[in-house]
Coordinates of C-alpha atoms and ligand atoms in Angstrom, one line a residue:
M293 CA 43.3 34.1 -6.6
T294 CA 42.5 31.5 -3.9
L295 CA 42.6 32.1 -0.2
T296 CA 43.7 29.1 1.8
P297 CA 41.4 28.6 4.7
S298 CA 42.7 27.2 8.0
P299 CA 41.8 23.5 8.1
T300 CA 40.4 24.0 11.6
T301 CA 37.9 26.6 10.6
S302 CA 36.3 25.6 7.3
A303 CA 35.6 22.6 5.2
A304 CA 34.7 24.5 2.0
P305 CA 37.5 26.0 0.0
T306 CA 37.3 29.8 -0.2
T307 CA 36.9 31.2 -3.7
T308 CA 37.4 34.6 -5.1
T309 CA 35.9 36.3 -8.2
L310 CA 37.7 39.3 -9.6
V311 CA 35.4 42.2 -10.5
H312 CA 37.7 45.1 -10.9
P313 CA 41.4 45.0 -11.7
P314 CA 43.9 47.3 -10.1
R315 CA 44.8 50.5 -11.9
T316 CA 48.3 50.8 -13.3
G317 CA 50.3 53.7 -14.8
R318 CA 49.6 57.4 -14.3
T319 CA 46.6 58.0 -12.2
E320 CA 44.8 61.3 -11.8
W321 CA 44.2 62.3 -8.1
W322 CA 40.5 62.2 -8.4
R323 CA 40.4 58.5 -9.3
H324 CA 41.3 57.5 -5.8
A325 CA 41.0 60.7 -3.6
V326 CA 39.3 60.8 -0.2
I327 CA 37.3 64.0 -0.4
Y328 CA 35.9 65.7 2.7
Q329 CA 32.7 67.8 2.4
V330 CA 32.9 71.0 4.3
Y331 CA 29.5 72.6 4.9
P332 CA 30.8 76.1 5.6
R333 CA 27.9 77.3 7.7
S334 CA 28.4 74.5 10.2
F335 CA 32.1 73.7 10.1
A336 CA 33.8 76.5 12.2
D337 CA 32.9 80.1 12.9
G338 CA 35.7 82.7 12.7
D339 CA 33.7 85.8 13.5
G340 CA 31.4 84.8 16.3
D341 CA 28.1 85.3 14.6
G342 CA 27.1 81.7 15.0
I343 CA 27.4 80.8 11.3
G344 CA 30.6 79.1 10.0
D345 CA 32.7 81.0 7.5
L346 CA 35.8 80.8 5.4
P347 CA 38.3 82.1 8.0
G348 CA 36.8 79.3 10.2
V349 CA 37.5 76.7 7.6
T350 CA 41.1 78.0 7.3
S351 CA 41.6 77.8 11.0
R352 CA 40.6 74.1 11.1
L353 CA 42.4 72.9 8.0
D354 CA 45.1 71.4 10.2
H355 CA 42.5 69.0 11.5
L356 CA 41.8 67.8 8.0
A357 CA 45.5 67.4 7.1
R358 CA 46.0 65.4 10.3
L359 CA 42.9 63.3 9.4
G360 CA 44.6 62.5 6.1
V361 CA 42.1 63.6 3.5
D362 CA 43.2 64.4 -0.1
A363 CA 40.7 67.1 -0.9
I364 CA 37.8 69.1 0.4
W365 CA 34.6 70.1 -1.3
L366 CA 33.0 73.2 0.0
S367 CA 29.2 73.7 -0.2
P368 CA 28.3 77.2 -1.5
F369 CA 29.7 80.3 0.1
Y370 CA 28.6 82.7 -2.7
R371 CA 26.5 85.8 -2.3
S372 CA 23.0 84.5 -1.5
P373 CA 19.9 85.5 0.4
Q374 CA 20.3 82.0 2.0
H375 CA 16.8 80.8 1.3
D376 CA 18.3 77.3 0.6
A377 CA 21.4 77.6 2.6
G378 CA 23.4 79.1 -0.3
Y379 CA 22.1 76.8 -3.0
D380 CA 20.3 80.0 -4.2
V381 CA 23.2 82.0 -5.7
A382 CA 22.8 85.8 -6.3
D383 CA 26.4 86.4 -7.5
Y384 CA 28.5 83.5 -8.7
R385 CA 31.7 85.5 -8.5
D386 CA 31.6 86.8 -5.0
V387 CA 31.7 85.5 -1.4
D388 CA 28.7 86.2 0.8
P389 CA 29.6 88.6 3.7
L390 CA 28.3 85.8 6.0
F391 CA 31.2 83.7 4.9
G392 CA 33.9 86.4 4.4
T393 CA 35.5 87.9 1.3
L394 CA 37.2 86.7 -1.8
E395 CA 40.5 87.4 0.0
D396 CA 39.4 85.0 2.7
F397 CA 38.7 82.5 0.0
D398 CA 42.2 82.9 -1.5
A399 CA 43.8 82.6 1.9
M400 CA 41.8 79.4 2.6
L401 CA 42.8 78.0 -0.8
A402 CA 46.5 78.9 -0.3
R403 CA 46.5 77.3 3.1
A404 CA 44.8 74.1 1.9
H405 CA 47.2 73.8 -1.0
G406 CA 50.1 74.4 1.4
L407 CA 48.9 71.4 3.4
G408 CA 48.6 69.3 0.2
I409 CA 44.8 69.4 0.2
R410 CA 42.9 70.1 -3.0
V411 CA 39.8 72.2 -3.1
I412 CA 36.6 71.6 -5.0
V413 CA 33.9 74.3 -5.0
D414 CA 30.2 73.9 -5.6
L415 CA 28.6 75.2 -8.8
V416 CA 24.9 75.7 -8.8
P417 CA 23.9 76.0 -12.5
N418 CA 20.3 74.7 -12.6
H419 CA 18.9 77.8 -11.0
T420 CA 20.0 81.1 -9.7
S421 CA 18.6 83.0 -6.7
A422 CA 15.6 85.2 -7.4
D423 CA 17.9 88.0 -6.2
H424 CA 20.3 87.4 -9.0
E425 CA 20.5 90.4 -11.3
W426 CA 19.4 88.3 -14.3
F427 CA 16.1 87.3 -12.5
Q428 CA 15.5 90.8 -11.3
A429 CA 15.9 92.0 -14.9
A430 CA 13.6 89.2 -16.1
L431 CA 10.9 90.4 -13.7
A432 CA 11.2 94.0 -14.9
A433 CA 11.2 92.9 -18.6
A434 CA 8.3 91.9 -20.9
P435 CA 7.2 88.4 -21.8
E436 CA 9.3 87.1 -24.8
S437 CA 12.2 89.5 -23.9
P438 CA 15.8 88.3 -23.9
E439 CA 15.9 88.9 -20.2
R440 CA 13.1 86.4 -19.6
A441 CA 14.6 84.0 -22.1
R442 CA 17.4 83.2 -19.7
Y443 CA 14.8 81.4 -17.4
I444 CA 11.8 79.2 -18.1
F445 CA 8.9 81.7 -18.2
R446 CA 5.6 80.5 -19.8
D447 CA 2.1 81.7 -20.1
G448 CA -0.4 80.0 -17.8
T449 CA -3.2 77.7 -18.9
G450 CA -6.9 77.9 -18.2
P451 CA -9.0 81.1 -18.1
G452 CA -6.8 84.2 -18.0
G453 CA -3.7 82.0 -17.7
S454 CA -4.5 81.4 -14.0
Q455 CA -3.3 77.8 -13.9
P456 CA 0.4 76.8 -14.1
P457 CA 1.8 75.8 -17.5
N458 CA 2.0 72.1 -16.5
N459 CA 1.5 69.9 -13.4
W460 CA 5.1 69.6 -12.2
T461 CA 5.8 69.7 -8.5
S462 CA 8.9 71.1 -6.7
V463 CA 11.4 68.7 -5.2
F464 CA 10.7 70.5 -1.9
G465 CA 6.9 70.2 -2.2
G466 CA 4.2 72.3 -3.7
A467 CA 3.9 73.5 -7.3
A468 CA 7.1 74.0 -9.4
W469 CA 5.6 77.2 -11.0
T470 CA 5.1 80.6 -9.5
R471 CA 3.1 83.4 -11.2
V472 CA 4.7 86.8 -11.5
T473 CA 3.1 90.2 -11.4
E474 CA 4.0 92.1 -14.5
P475 CA 5.6 95.6 -14.2
D476 CA 2.2 97.1 -15.1
G477 CA 0.6 95.4 -12.1
T478 CA -1.3 92.6 -13.9
A479 CA -1.1 89.0 -13.2
G480 CA 1.5 87.7 -15.6
Q481 CA 3.5 84.7 -16.7
W482 CA 4.7 81.8 -14.7
Y483 CA 8.3 80.8 -14.0
L484 CA 9.7 77.3 -13.3
H485 CA 11.5 76.4 -10.1
L486 CA 12.2 72.7 -9.5
F487 CA 13.2 73.7 -6.0
D488 CA 12.1 76.7 -3.9
T489 CA 10.2 79.7 -5.4
S490 CA 13.4 81.7 -4.7
Q491 CA 15.4 79.4 -7.0
P492 CA 14.2 80.0 -10.7
D493 CA 15.4 77.5 -13.2
L494 CA 17.7 78.7 -15.9
D495 CA 17.0 77.8 -19.6
W496 CA 20.1 75.9 -20.7
R497 CA 19.0 76.0 -24.3
N498 CA 19.9 79.7 -24.2
P499 CA 23.5 80.2 -25.4
E500 CA 23.9 83.2 -23.2
V501 CA 23.5 80.9 -20.2
R502 CA 26.1 78.6 -21.4
T503 CA 28.6 81.4 -22.1
E504 CA 28.0 82.9 -18.7
F505 CA 28.7 79.6 -16.8
E506 CA 31.8 78.9 -18.8
A507 CA 33.0 82.3 -17.6
V508 CA 32.1 81.4 -14.1
L509 CA 34.1 78.2 -14.3
R510 CA 37.1 80.1 -15.6
F511 CA 36.8 82.7 -12.8
W512 CA 37.3 80.0 -10.1
L513 CA 39.7 77.9 -12.1
D514 CA 41.9 81.1 -12.5
R515 CA 41.8 81.5 -8.7
G516 CA 43.2 78.0 -8.5
V517 CA 40.3 75.6 -7.5
D518 CA 40.9 72.0 -8.3
G519 CA 37.4 71.2 -9.5
F520 CA 33.6 71.7 -9.2
R521 CA 30.8 69.7 -7.6
V522 CA 27.9 70.3 -10.0
D523 CA 24.6 70.7 -8.3
V524 CA 21.5 69.1 -9.9
A525 CA 23.6 67.9 -12.8
H526 CA 20.8 65.8 -14.1
G527 CA 18.2 68.6 -14.2
M528 CA 19.5 71.4 -16.3
V529 CA 17.8 70.4 -19.5
K530 CA 14.1 69.8 -19.6
E531 CA 12.2 67.7 -22.2
D532 CA 10.9 69.7 -25.1
G533 CA 7.4 71.0 -24.7
L534 CA 7.5 70.6 -20.9
P535 CA 5.0 67.7 -20.9
D536 CA 2.8 67.0 -17.8
W537 CA 4.2 64.3 -15.6
D538 CA 2.2 62.6 -12.8
G539 CA 5.3 61.4 -10.8
T540 CA 6.9 63.3 -8.0
S541 CA 10.6 63.9 -7.5
S542 CA 12.5 64.1 -4.3
M543 CA 16.2 64.4 -3.9
I544 CA 15.9 62.7 -0.5
D545 CA 13.2 60.1 -0.8
G546 CA 13.9 59.2 -4.4
A547 CA 11.2 58.4 -6.9
H548 CA 11.2 54.8 -5.9
E549 CA 11.0 54.9 -2.2
G550 CA 10.6 51.6 -0.4
I551 CA 12.7 48.7 0.5
A552 CA 11.9 46.5 -2.5
G553 CA 15.1 47.6 -4.1
S554 CA 16.0 48.7 -7.6
E555 CA 18.0 46.7 -10.0
D556 CA 21.3 48.0 -8.7
G557 CA 20.6 46.9 -5.2
S558 CA 19.7 50.3 -3.8
T559 CA 16.4 51.5 -2.5
G560 CA 16.1 54.0 -5.3
A561 CA 18.5 56.8 -6.0
G562 CA 17.0 58.0 -9.1
N563 CA 14.5 60.6 -10.4
A564 CA 12.5 59.9 -13.5
G565 CA 10.4 62.4 -15.4
P566 CA 10.7 65.0 -18.1
M567 CA 12.9 67.3 -16.0
W568 CA 15.6 64.8 -15.2
D569 CA 18.4 63.0 -17.0
Q570 CA 17.7 64.4 -20.5
E571 CA 20.1 63.8 -23.3
G572 CA 20.9 67.5 -23.7
V573 CA 22.7 67.7 -20.3
H574 CA 25.6 65.8 -21.8
D575 CA 26.5 68.5 -24.3
I576 CA 27.0 70.9 -21.4
Y577 CA 29.5 68.6 -19.7
R578 CA 31.4 68.0 -22.9
A579 CA 31.9 71.7 -23.2
W580 CA 32.9 72.1 -19.6
H581 CA 35.3 69.2 -19.9
T582 CA 37.1 71.1 -22.6
V583 CA 37.3 74.2 -20.4
L584 CA 38.9 72.3 -17.6
A585 CA 41.3 70.5 -19.9
E586 CA 42.8 73.9 -20.7
Y587 CA 44.1 74.1 -17.2
D588 CA 46.9 72.1 -15.6
G589 CA 46.6 70.0 -12.5
D590 CA 43.8 67.5 -13.4
R591 CA 40.9 69.7 -12.5
A592 CA 37.8 67.7 -12.0
L593 CA 34.0 67.9 -12.3
V594 CA 31.8 65.8 -10.0
A595 CA 28.1 65.3 -10.8
E596 CA 25.4 65.5 -8.3
A597 CA 23.0 63.4 -10.4
W598 CA 20.2 61.4 -8.7
V599 CA 20.0 59.0 -11.7
E600 CA 19.6 55.3 -11.9
P601 CA 20.4 52.6 -12.7
L602 CA 24.1 53.0 -12.4
S603 CA 24.7 52.3 -16.1
R604 CA 22.7 55.5 -16.7
L605 CA 24.8 57.4 -14.2
A606 CA 27.9 56.2 -15.9
R607 CA 27.0 58.3 -18.9
Y608 CA 27.8 61.4 -16.9
V609 CA 31.4 60.2 -16.6
R610 CA 32.2 59.1 -20.1
P611 CA 35.8 60.1 -21.1
D612 CA 34.8 63.5 -22.5
E613 CA 32.3 64.5 -19.8
M614 CA 32.6 64.7 -16.0
H615 CA 35.3 63.0 -14.0
Q616 CA 33.2 61.6 -11.1
A617 CA 29.6 61.2 -10.1
F618 CA 28.3 60.7 -6.6
N619 CA 27.2 57.1 -6.1
F620 CA 23.8 57.6 -4.4
S621 CA 22.8 54.1 -5.2
F622 CA 25.5 53.0 -2.7
L623 CA 24.3 55.6 -0.2
T624 CA 20.7 54.4 -0.5
T625 CA 21.4 50.7 0.0
L626 CA 20.1 49.0 3.1
W627 CA 22.5 47.4 5.6
R628 CA 22.3 44.0 4.1
A629 CA 25.2 42.1 2.7
P630 CA 23.6 40.8 -0.5
D631 CA 22.2 44.3 -1.4
L632 CA 25.6 45.9 -0.7
R633 CA 27.4 43.3 -2.8
T634 CA 25.0 43.9 -5.7
V635 CA 25.4 47.7 -5.6
V636 CA 29.2 47.6 -5.2
N637 CA 29.4 45.2 -8.1
A638 CA 27.1 47.2 -10.3
S639 CA 29.0 50.4 -9.5
L640 CA 32.3 49.0 -10.5
V641 CA 31.1 47.3 -13.6
A642 CA 29.2 50.4 -14.8
S643 CA 32.1 52.8 -14.2
D644 CA 34.7 50.4 -15.6
E645 CA 32.7 50.3 -18.8
V646 CA 33.4 54.0 -19.3
G647 CA 36.9 54.1 -17.8
A648 CA 35.8 56.3 -14.9
P649 CA 36.4 55.8 -11.2
T650 CA 33.6 54.8 -8.9
T651 CA 32.8 57.1 -6.0
W652 CA 31.5 56.0 -2.6
V653 CA 29.5 58.1 -0.2
L654 CA 27.4 57.5 2.9
S655 CA 26.5 60.9 4.2
N656 CA 26.1 64.5 3.0
H657 CA 24.2 67.7 3.8
D658 CA 21.0 66.4 2.2
V659 CA 20.5 63.1 4.0
V660 CA 20.1 61.8 7.5
R661 CA 23.6 61.0 8.8
H662 CA 24.6 57.4 8.3
A663 CA 25.3 56.9 12.0
S664 CA 21.6 57.5 12.6
R665 CA 20.2 55.9 9.4
L666 CA 21.9 52.7 10.3
G667 CA 20.3 52.7 13.8
L668 CA 16.8 52.8 12.4
E669 CA 14.4 49.8 12.5
V670 CA 15.1 49.3 8.8
P671 CA 18.9 50.0 8.9
G672 CA 20.0 52.3 6.1
S673 CA 16.5 53.5 5.1
K674 CA 16.4 57.2 4.4
P675 CA 13.6 59.3 5.9
N676 CA 13.4 62.9 4.9
G677 CA 14.6 64.1 8.3
I678 CA 13.7 62.8 11.8
G679 CA 11.7 64.7 14.4
A680 CA 11.3 64.3 18.1
A681 CA 8.0 62.5 17.7
D682 CA 9.4 60.0 15.1
P683 CA 10.8 56.6 16.0
Q684 CA 14.3 57.4 17.3
P685 CA 17.4 55.6 16.0
D686 CA 19.4 53.3 18.3
E687 CA 22.4 55.6 18.7
A688 CA 25.0 53.0 19.8
L689 CA 24.0 50.4 17.2
G690 CA 23.9 53.1 14.5
L691 CA 27.4 54.2 15.3
R692 CA 28.7 50.7 15.5
R693 CA 27.2 50.0 12.0
A694 CA 28.4 53.4 10.7
R695 CA 32.0 52.6 11.6
A696 CA 31.7 49.2 9.9
A697 CA 30.1 50.8 6.9
T698 CA 32.8 53.4 6.6
L699 CA 35.6 50.8 6.9
L700 CA 33.9 48.8 4.2
M701 CA 33.6 51.9 2.0
L702 CA 37.2 53.1 2.5
A703 CA 38.6 49.8 1.5
L704 CA 36.8 49.9 -1.9
P705 CA 38.8 51.0 -5.0
G706 CA 37.8 54.4 -6.3
S707 CA 37.2 57.8 -4.6
A708 CA 35.4 58.2 -1.3
Y709 CA 33.5 61.2 0.0
L710 CA 33.2 62.0 3.7
Y711 CA 30.8 64.5 5.2
Q712 CA 32.1 66.7 8.0
G713 CA 31.5 65.3 11.4
E714 CA 31.2 61.7 10.4
E715 CA 34.8 61.3 11.5
L716 CA 33.5 62.0 14.9
G717 CA 30.7 59.6 14.6
L718 CA 28.1 62.4 14.8
P719 CA 24.5 61.3 14.9
E720 CA 21.7 63.3 13.3
H721 CA 20.1 65.9 15.6
T722 CA 16.8 64.0 15.8
T723 CA 15.1 66.2 18.4
L724 CA 15.7 69.6 17.0
D725 CA 13.0 72.1 17.9
D726 CA 10.7 72.5 14.9
E727 CA 10.8 76.3 15.5
E728 CA 14.5 76.3 14.6
R729 CA 14.1 74.5 11.3
Q730 CA 15.4 76.5 8.3
D731 CA 15.2 73.9 5.4
P732 CA 12.6 75.1 2.9
A733 CA 11.5 71.5 2.5
W734 CA 9.9 71.8 6.0
W735 CA 7.4 74.4 5.1
R736 CA 7.1 73.6 1.4
S737 CA 6.0 70.1 2.4
G738 CA 3.2 71.6 4.5
Y739 CA 5.3 70.7 7.7
T740 CA 5.2 67.0 6.9
E741 CA 8.9 66.5 5.9
R742 CA 11.3 67.7 8.6
G743 CA 14.1 68.0 6.0
R744 CA 17.8 68.4 6.3
D745 CA 18.6 70.6 9.3
G746 CA 19.4 67.6 11.5
C747 CA 22.5 66.8 9.6
R748 CA 23.7 70.4 9.3
V749 CA 24.2 71.1 13.0
P750 CA 27.5 73.0 13.8
L751 CA 30.4 70.7 14.6
P752 CA 31.6 70.1 18.2
W753 CA 35.3 70.8 18.4
A754 CA 35.8 71.1 22.2
S755 CA 33.6 69.5 24.8
G756 CA 34.0 72.1 27.6
E757 CA 33.5 75.2 25.6
P758 CA 30.4 77.3 24.8
G759 CA 29.0 76.1 21.5
L760 CA 31.4 73.2 21.8
G761 CA 34.1 75.3 20.3
F762 CA 32.3 76.0 17.0
S763 CA 32.4 79.7 17.6
A764 CA 34.3 81.8 20.1
S765 CA 31.0 83.5 21.0
G766 CA 29.4 80.2 21.8
R767 CA 26.6 81.0 19.2
T768 CA 25.5 78.3 16.8
W769 CA 22.9 78.9 14.1
L770 CA 21.2 75.6 14.9
S771 CA 21.3 74.3 18.5
Q772 CA 23.5 71.3 19.1
P773 CA 22.0 68.3 20.9
D774 CA 23.4 67.5 24.4
S775 CA 25.0 64.3 23.1
F776 CA 27.4 66.3 20.9
S777 CA 29.7 67.1 23.8
R778 CA 30.5 63.3 24.0
Y779 CA 31.6 63.4 20.3
A780 CA 33.7 66.6 20.4
L781 CA 37.0 66.3 18.7
D782 CA 39.0 66.9 21.9
T783 CA 37.4 63.9 23.5
Q784 CA 38.6 61.6 20.7
R785 CA 41.9 62.9 19.5
G786 CA 44.7 60.6 20.5
V787 CA 42.1 58.2 22.1
A788 CA 42.7 54.7 20.7
G789 CA 39.5 53.2 19.4
S790 CA 37.7 56.5 19.1
T791 CA 35.7 57.0 15.9
Y792 CA 38.1 59.8 14.9
E793 CA 41.2 57.6 15.4
V794 CA 39.5 54.7 13.5
Y795 CA 38.9 57.0 10.6
R796 CA 42.4 58.4 10.7
S797 CA 44.1 55.0 10.7
A798 CA 41.8 53.9 7.9
L799 CA 42.9 56.8 5.7
R800 CA 46.5 56.1 6.5
L801 CA 46.2 52.4 5.7
R802 CA 44.2 53.1 2.6
R803 CA 47.0 55.2 1.3
E804 CA 49.7 52.8 2.4
F805 CA 48.1 49.8 0.7
R806 CA 47.0 51.9 -2.3
L807 CA 43.4 50.7 -1.9
G808 CA 42.0 53.6 -3.9
T809 CA 43.6 52.5 -7.1
G810 CA 43.3 48.8 -6.2
S811 CA 41.2 45.9 -7.2
L812 CA 38.1 44.0 -6.0
A813 CA 37.6 40.3 -5.9
W814 CA 34.7 38.9 -3.9
V815 CA 35.6 36.2 -1.4
D816 CA 33.1 33.4 -0.9
G817 CA 33.0 30.4 1.4
L818 CA 34.3 32.1 4.6
P819 CA 33.1 30.0 7.6
S820 CA 29.8 31.5 8.6
S821 CA 26.5 30.1 9.7
A822 CA 24.8 32.4 7.2
E823 CA 26.7 33.3 4.0
S824 CA 24.3 36.1 3.4
S825 CA 25.4 37.9 6.5
V826 CA 29.0 38.3 5.4
L827 CA 30.5 40.6 2.8
A828 CA 34.2 39.8 2.0
F829 CA 36.5 40.9 -0.7
V830 CA 40.2 41.3 -1.4
N831 CA 41.7 44.6 -2.6
R832 CA 45.3 44.2 -3.6
D833 CA 46.6 42.1 -0.7
V834 CA 44.1 43.2 1.9
L835 CA 41.1 41.0 2.9
V836 CA 38.1 43.1 4.0
V837 CA 35.3 41.3 5.9
T838 CA 32.1 42.8 7.2
N839 CA 29.9 40.7 9.5
F840 CA 26.3 41.8 9.4
G841 CA 25.8 39.4 12.3
P842 CA 24.6 38.1 14.6
D843 CA 27.1 35.2 14.9
L844 CA 30.8 35.6 15.6
L845 CA 32.8 35.0 12.5
R846 CA 36.1 33.3 12.7
L847 CA 38.5 34.1 9.9
P848 CA 41.0 31.7 8.4
A849 CA 44.4 31.8 10.1
D850 CA 47.5 33.3 8.5
L851 CA 46.1 36.8 8.4
Q852 CA 47.8 39.9 9.8
L853 CA 45.1 42.1 11.4
L854 CA 45.4 45.6 10.0
H855 CA 42.4 47.5 11.3
A856 CA 38.9 46.9 12.7
S857 CA 35.9 49.1 13.2
Q858 CA 35.5 47.9 16.8
D859 CA 37.6 46.2 19.4
L860 CA 37.7 42.5 18.6
P861 CA 37.2 39.6 21.0
L862 CA 40.3 37.5 21.6
A863 CA 40.4 34.0 20.3
D864 CA 42.2 31.2 22.2
D865 CA 44.5 30.8 19.2
D866 CA 45.7 33.6 17.0
A867 CA 42.6 33.6 14.7
V868 CA 40.8 36.8 14.0
L869 CA 37.2 36.9 15.3
V870 CA 34.7 39.3 13.8
P871 CA 31.6 40.2 15.9
A872 CA 28.3 41.5 14.5
D873 CA 28.2 44.8 12.6
T874 CA 32.0 45.0 12.4
T875 CA 34.5 45.4 9.5
V876 CA 38.0 44.0 9.6
W877 CA 40.9 44.7 7.4
A878 CA 43.6 42.0 7.4
R879 CA 46.7 41.4 5.3
L880 CA 46.9 38.2 3.4
T881 CA 50.2 36.6 4.4
Ligands
NOJ2120 C1 21.2 69.7 -4.2 C2 21.9 70.3 -3.0 O1 22.8 69.4 -2.5 C3 20.8 70.7 -2.0 O2 21.2 71.0 -0.8 C4 20.0 71.8 -2.7 O3 18.9 72.1 -1.9 C5 19.5 71.4 -4.1 N1 20.4 70.7 -4.9 C6 19.0 72.6 -4.8 O4 20.1 73.4 -5.2

């Protein structure tokens, strides 16, 4: 394909290179869906206790239908003591009273389906809560008992077994082992927890664990869910013998933090070590694939696997395993055109190799919101939380880049994930009072990593109302920053150029031009003083251009402007001008 540049704007011919062909024939919904993450505690509160819940979700589904998403993914709402905001599940078959009841879940699901929105739920199989009946039974039972064999209990080392079985550390900081007191009162064995002490790891070599989770899958599939987001999908099987490892793992910083970049263009989205990405995990997903295939409606599994390079991640989405995997390499790439080109390219190539769709994601409940990350001195870097004493992001610049990044992302072929509130342009709460913090990473890191509370603040729905409309009582489980009233939905709905309306138009056009099942061909040679500051590609017949600045970019004529992340300056002819940190979608005519 060759773009014909306007003779007045460029001497060099524009060239294109096809990377990913369009998809034809029957296409499963998850190959191109826009999936919106609902973090139930912070979405909408139906009962006034200041914590969001399932009736709250149901009451706001109209908003999501109007926005134009295809599906929602709900973070955990199961019975849980909430030591890790519900990622510590005590009963996989029940709803925590904080969030409502099973009937509330059914009502939410029915309403979502009625609006044409599919529903994915979170499955947390790497660990249970310490309150789970299995773990309580394990504590009451003897070493080597079947009850203990569901978890990873080991004798300690050193005199009297007083040292942990190996040197592994928890993702949240501190040791990954905790010693138990045996029922007779003596100091006893140790159990493994890759996360908080309240999250003991299951032993996935035990067939009883496998059988139980297949039953849990069926429980929710029978209720009608459309799929599962699988938590810590790369961690469920540990290397034989649990060998020592001197590295550290962090879901947020990645094992390769820094801006040097890894081979896929990102700043490091992977965890190495004997607890991650072991071959044995793939058997589990093959078995689950078979379970889902028994059900109609293209039910899907999405892997939360912090694995790199992308060719390694692609192994989770081979034809008989999961359907999608989050693309954290994309999320962890800096705001630089060459790096983004590398990661987009590598993502498409790796997933095409196995016939899977690529996913794209910029924000979720574990990372600083992209509207703030992109306003940092190194735009796109990913601190583990931001506190009041830390360097503060440039809010306006961050939002401008976030909108450009989102339009770039939503024009890519594949499936895209949005995190609640990003459609409002919400920044991270970067000045949250440390006293309010609830993320276990804050205290487990010895109060050095502020953690993830800043991206989990309750949503602002209505600017003039107490709690900004999150809860009828005005209560919010984390306080909202003053700036949130400017971002409330009611200040943006119907307002041309608002972030919400930019997202909404993008989703409509993405659907209309079938970009999700489309193609990608890089465009080179657009007139620019610095080639490396432009990313341009064609998907079907839409040209997508992001200008990383600082110079104004003038696009060839004969384009029909479809969408832009910002108001564009007017040219004295009908050319399209793209300012810094802006993405434009234009139709090739
Ligand atoms: C990943 C989840 O997204 C995160 O929120 C949680 O803390 C860990 N897994 C442990 O379940």
